[in-house]
Amino acid sequence: QLQLVESGGGLVQPGGSLRLSCTGSGFTLDYYVVAWFRQAPGKEREGVSSISNVGGITYYADSVKGRFTISKAKGTVYLQMNSLKAEDTAVYFCAAEPAYGSTGPTVMGLDGSDYDYWGQGTQVTVSS
């Protein structure tokens, strides 16, 4: 069973930054489309950002555009979060979908049902 592991969450003041990491346990994410989702208490899960399997094509939710940056390097996917706000407080999950057979970049949006593999989540709390 493929497992994803998130790390990097924590407590940060408003305006601060955090960098989340998503790695595959025993496998590389190089050939996967990877996305970040978040879920705040009492709210539905929300898509945050996705990155293509190759080519580094990215997609962002309007709520984080200009503040968050998704990237992929050496089989790990990162989410750099700057200018954090209280409303960014949530459990952040990474999700992945294999895209081995594509001849070019595979781009996916932020529909959680499109992703087969999920991590356990990491808590991000933005508070003074």
C-alpha positions as protocol buffer text, in pm:
chain_id: "A"
residue {
  index: 1
  type: GLN
  ca { x: 0 y: 0 z: 0 }
}
residue {
  index: 2
  type: LEU
  ca { x: 148 y: 331 z: -105 }
}
residue {
  index: 3
  type: GLN
  ca { x: 167 y: 585 z: 175 }
}
residue {
  index: 4
  type: LEU
  ca { x: 217 y: 959 z: 170 }
}
residue {
  index: 5
  type: VAL
  ca { x: 377 y: 1140 z: 461 }
}
residue {
  index: 6
  type: GLU
  ca { x: 330 y: 1510 z: 530 }
}
residue {
  index: 7
  type: SER
  ca { x: 554 y: 1717 z: 754 }
}
residue {
  index: 8
  type: GLY
  ca { x: 628 y: 2079 z: 836 }
}
residue {
  index: 9
  type: GLY
  ca { x: 310 y: 2188 z: 1005 }
}
residue {
  index: 10
  type: GLY
  ca { x: 305 y: 2388 z: 1325 }
}
residue {
  index: 11
  type: LEU
  ca { x: 203 y: 2707 z: 1498 }
}
residue {
  index: 12
  type: VAL
  ca { x: 287 y: 3036 z: 1329 }
}
residue {
  index: 13
  type: GLN
  ca { x: 185 y: 3398 z: 1380 }
}
residue {
  index: 14
  type: PRO
  ca { x: -25 y: 3580 z: 1122 }
}
residue {
  index: 15
  type: GLY
  ca { x: 200 y: 3702 z: 841 }
}
residue {
  index: 16
  type: GLY
  ca { x: 447 y: 3422 z: 902 }
}
residue {
  index: 17
  type: SER
  ca { x: 558 y: 3137 z: 679 }
}
residue {
  index: 18
  type: LEU
  ca { x: 571 y: 2759 z: 683 }
}
residue {
  index: 19
  type: ARG
  ca { x: 690 y: 2500 z: 434 }
}
residue {
  index: 20
  type: LEU
  ca { x: 508 y: 2169 z: 414 }
}
residue {
  index: 21
  type: SER
  ca { x: 663 y: 1858 z: 263 }
}
residue {
  index: 22
  type: CYS
  ca { x: 501 y: 1551 z: 112 }
}
residue {
  index: 23
  type: THR
  ca { x: 700 y: 1237 z: 49 }
}
residue {
  index: 24
  type: GLY
  ca { x: 614 y: 884 z: -61 }
}
residue {
  index: 25
  type: SER
  ca { x: 698 y: 609 z: 182 }
}
residue {
  index: 26
  type: GLY
  ca { x: 924 y: 386 z: -23 }
}
residue {
  index: 27
  type: PHE
  ca { x: 853 y: 551 z: -357 }
}
residue {
  index: 28
  type: THR
  ca { x: 922 y: 876 z: -539 }
}
residue {
  index: 29
  type: LEU
  ca { x: 656 y: 1128 z: -638 }
}
residue {
  index: 30
  type: ASP
  ca { x: 836 y: 1212 z: -963 }
}
residue {
  index: 31
  type: TYR
  ca { x: 569 y: 1051 z: -1183 }
}
residue {
  index: 32
  type: TYR
  ca { x: 267 y: 1148 z: -980 }
}
residue {
  index: 33
  type: VAL
  ca { x: 33 y: 1441 z: -997 }
}
residue {
  index: 34
  type: VAL
  ca { x: 28 y: 1577 z: -642 }
}
residue {
  index: 35
  type: ALA
  ca { x: -211 y: 1814 z: -472 }
}
residue {
  index: 36
  type: TRP
  ca { x: -255 y: 1975 z: -134 }
}
residue {
  index: 37
  type: PHE
  ca { x: -591 y: 1993 z: 35 }
}
residue {
  index: 38
  type: ARG
  ca { x: -693 y: 2133 z: 371 }
}
residue {
  index: 39
  type: GLN
  ca { x: -979 y: 2092 z: 613 }
}
residue {
  index: 40
  type: ALA
  ca { x: -1064 y: 2329 z: 894 }
}
residue {
  index: 41
  type: PRO
  ca { x: -1284 y: 2223 z: 1188 }
}
residue {
  index: 42
  type: GLY
  ca { x: -1648 y: 2218 z: 1088 }
}
residue {
  index: 43
  type: LYS
  ca { x: -1571 y: 2292 z: 723 }
}
residue {
  index: 44
  type: GLU
  ca { x: -1555 y: 2086 z: 408 }
}
residue {
  index: 45
  type: ARG
  ca { x: -1225 y: 1981 z: 259 }
}
residue {
  index: 46
  type: GLU
  ca { x: -1083 y: 2246 z: 28 }
}
residue {
  index: 47
  type: GLY
  ca { x: -836 y: 2208 z: -256 }
}
residue {
  index: 48
  type: VAL
  ca { x: -531 y: 2431 z: -221 }
}
residue {
  index: 49
  type: SER
  ca { x: -286 y: 2360 z: -501 }
}
residue {
  index: 50
  type: SER
  ca { x: -172 y: 2093 z: -747 }
}
residue {
  index: 51
  type: ILE
  ca { x: 137 y: 2024 z: -955 }
}
residue {
  index: 52
  type: SER
  ca { x: 172 y: 1812 z: -1268 }
}
residue {
  index: 53
  type: ASN
  ca { x: 372 y: 1491 z: -1285 }
}
residue {
  index: 54
  type: VAL
  ca { x: 637 y: 1650 z: -1505 }
}
residue {
  index: 55
  type: GLY
  ca { x: 691 y: 2000 z: -1632 }
}
residue {
  index: 56
  type: GLY
  ca { x: 604 y: 2177 z: -1308 }
}
residue {
  index: 57
  type: ILE
  ca { x: 261 y: 2300 z: -1417 }
}
residue {
  index: 58
  type: THR
  ca { x: 80 y: 2434 z: -1113 }
}
residue {
  index: 59
  type: TYR
  ca { x: -272 y: 2526 z: -1012 }
}
residue {
  index: 60
  type: TYR
  ca { x: -389 y: 2729 z: -713 }
}
residue {
  index: 61
  type: ALA
  ca { x: -714 y: 2802 z: -538 }
}
residue {
  index: 62
  type: ASP
  ca { x: -802 y: 3171 z: -547 }
}
residue {
  index: 63
  type: SER
  ca { x: -780 y: 3185 z: -168 }
}
residue {
  index: 64
  type: VAL
  ca { x: -404 y: 3112 z: -170 }
}
residue {
  index: 65
  type: LYS
  ca { x: -294 y: 3251 z: -506 }
}
residue {
  index: 66
  type: GLY
  ca { x: 4 y: 3481 z: -464 }
}
residue {
  index: 67
  type: ARG
  ca { x: 79 y: 3354 z: -114 }
}
residue {
  index: 68
  type: PHE
  ca { x: 141 y: 2980 z: -155 }
}
residue {
  index: 69
  type: THR
  ca { x: 385 y: 2809 z: -392 }
}
residue {
  index: 70
  type: ILE
  ca { x: 385 y: 2440 z: -477 }
}
residue {
  index: 71
  type: SER
  ca { x: 700 y: 2276 z: -610 }
}
residue {
  index: 72
  type: LYS
  ca { x: 851 y: 1935 z: -669 }
}
residue {
  index: 73
  type: ALA
  ca { x: 1216 y: 1839 z: -626 }
}
residue {
  index: 74
  type: LYS
  ca { x: 1392 y: 1503 z: -598 }
}
residue {
  index: 75
  type: GLY
  ca { x: 1067 y: 1314 z: -554 }
}
residue {
  index: 76
  type: THR
  ca { x: 929 y: 1538 z: -278 }
}
residue {
  index: 77
  type: VAL
  ca { x: 651 y: 1794 z: -312 }
}
residue {
  index: 78
  type: TYR
  ca { x: 661 y: 2115 z: -112 }
}
residue {
  index: 79
  type: LEU
  ca { x: 404 y: 2379 z: -26 }
}
residue {
  index: 80
  type: GLN
  ca { x: 563 y: 2709 z: 68 }
}
residue {
  index: 81
  type: MET
  ca { x: 308 y: 2916 z: 256 }
}
residue {
  index: 82
  type: ASN
  ca { x: 376 y: 3286 z: 307 }
}
residue {
  index: 83
  type: SER
  ca { x: 170 y: 3571 z: 450 }
}
residue {
  index: 84
  type: LEU
  ca { x: -32 y: 3322 z: 650 }
}
residue {
  index: 85
  type: LYS
  ca { x: -372 y: 3425 z: 782 }
}
residue {
  index: 86
  type: ALA
  ca { x: -586 y: 3290 z: 1061 }
}
residue {
  index: 87
  type: GLU
  ca { x: -821 y: 3146 z: 800 }
}
residue {
  index: 88
  type: ASP
  ca { x: -539 y: 2924 z: 672 }
}
residue {
  index: 89
  type: THR
  ca { x: -562 y: 2724 z: 994 }
}
residue {
  index: 90
  type: ALA
  ca { x: -647 y: 2366 z: 902 }
}
residue {
  index: 91
  type: VAL
  ca { x: -516 y: 2014 z: 869 }
}
residue {
  index: 92
  type: TYR
  ca { x: -326 y: 1998 z: 542 }
}
residue {
  index: 93
  type: PHE
  ca { x: -324 y: 1677 z: 339 }
}
residue {
  index: 94
  type: CYS
  ca { x: -126 y: 1581 z: 34 }
}
residue {
  index: 95
  type: ALA
  ca { x: -279 y: 1355 z: -227 }
}
residue {
  index: 96
  type: ALA
  ca { x: -130 y: 1185 z: -529 }
}
residue {
  index: 97
  type: GLU
  ca { x: -237 y: 1017 z: -850 }
}
residue {
  index: 98
  type: PRO
  ca { x: 3 y: 814 z: -1066 }
}
residue {
  index: 99
  type: ALA
  ca { x: 63 y: 938 z: -1421 }
}
residue {
  index: 100
  type: TYR
  ca { x: 333 y: 703 z: -1553 }
}
residue {
  index: 101
  type: GLY
  ca { x: 204 y: 650 z: -1906 }
}
residue {
  index: 102
  type: SER
  ca { x: 159 y: 1007 z: -2017 }
}
residue {
  index: 103
  type: THR
  ca { x: 380 y: 1141 z: -2295 }
}
residue {
  index: 104
  type: GLY
  ca { x: 359 y: 1492 z: -2157 }
}
residue {
  index: 105
  type: PRO
  ca { x: 255 y: 1674 z: -1842 }
}
residue {
  index: 106
  type: THR
  ca { x: -64 y: 1552 z: -1677 }
}
residue {
  index: 107
  type: VAL
  ca { x: -248 y: 1837 z: -1513 }
}
residue {
  index: 108
  type: MET
  ca { x: -522 y: 1777 z: -1260 }
}
residue {
  index: 109
  type: GLY
  ca { x: -737 y: 2017 z: -1067 }
}
residue {
  index: 110
  type: LEU
  ca { x: -851 y: 2017 z: -708 }
}
residue {
  index: 111
  type: ASP
  ca { x: -1125 y: 1757 z: -707 }
}
residue {
  index: 112
  type: GLY
  ca { x: -1033 y: 1521 z: -426 }
}
residue {
  index: 113
  type: SER
  ca { x: -1209 y: 1228 z: -590 }
}
residue {
  index: 114
  type: ASP
  ca { x: -944 y: 1231 z: -866 }
}
residue {
  index: 115
  type: TYR
  ca { x: -668 y: 1131 z: -624 }
}
residue {
  index: 116
  type: ASP
  ca { x: -625 y: 775 z: -501 }
}
residue {
  index: 117
  type: TYR
  ca { x: -351 y: 818 z: -242 }
}
residue {
  index: 118
  type: TRP
  ca { x: -368 y: 1038 z: 66 }
}
residue {
  index: 119
  type: GLY
  ca { x: -151 y: 1123 z: 362 }
}
residue {
  index: 120
  type: GLN
  ca { x: -258 y: 1146 z: 725 }
}
residue {
  index: 121
  type: GLY
  ca { x: -231 y: 1525 z: 737 }
}
residue {
  index: 122
  type: THR
  ca { x: -32 y: 1785 z: 925 }
}
residue {
  index: 123
  type: GLN
  ca { x: -180 y: 2058 z: 1142 }
}
residue {
  index: 124
  type: VAL
  ca { x: -119 y: 2423 z: 1054 }
}
residue {
  index: 125
  type: THR
  ca { x: -231 y: 2678 z: 1310 }
}
residue {
  index: 126
  type: VAL
  ca { x: -205 y: 3050 z: 1243 }
}
residue {
  index: 127
  type: SER
  ca { x: -257 y: 3246 z: 1563 }
}
residue {
  index: 128
  type: SER
  ca { x: -105 y: 3526 z: 1763 }
}
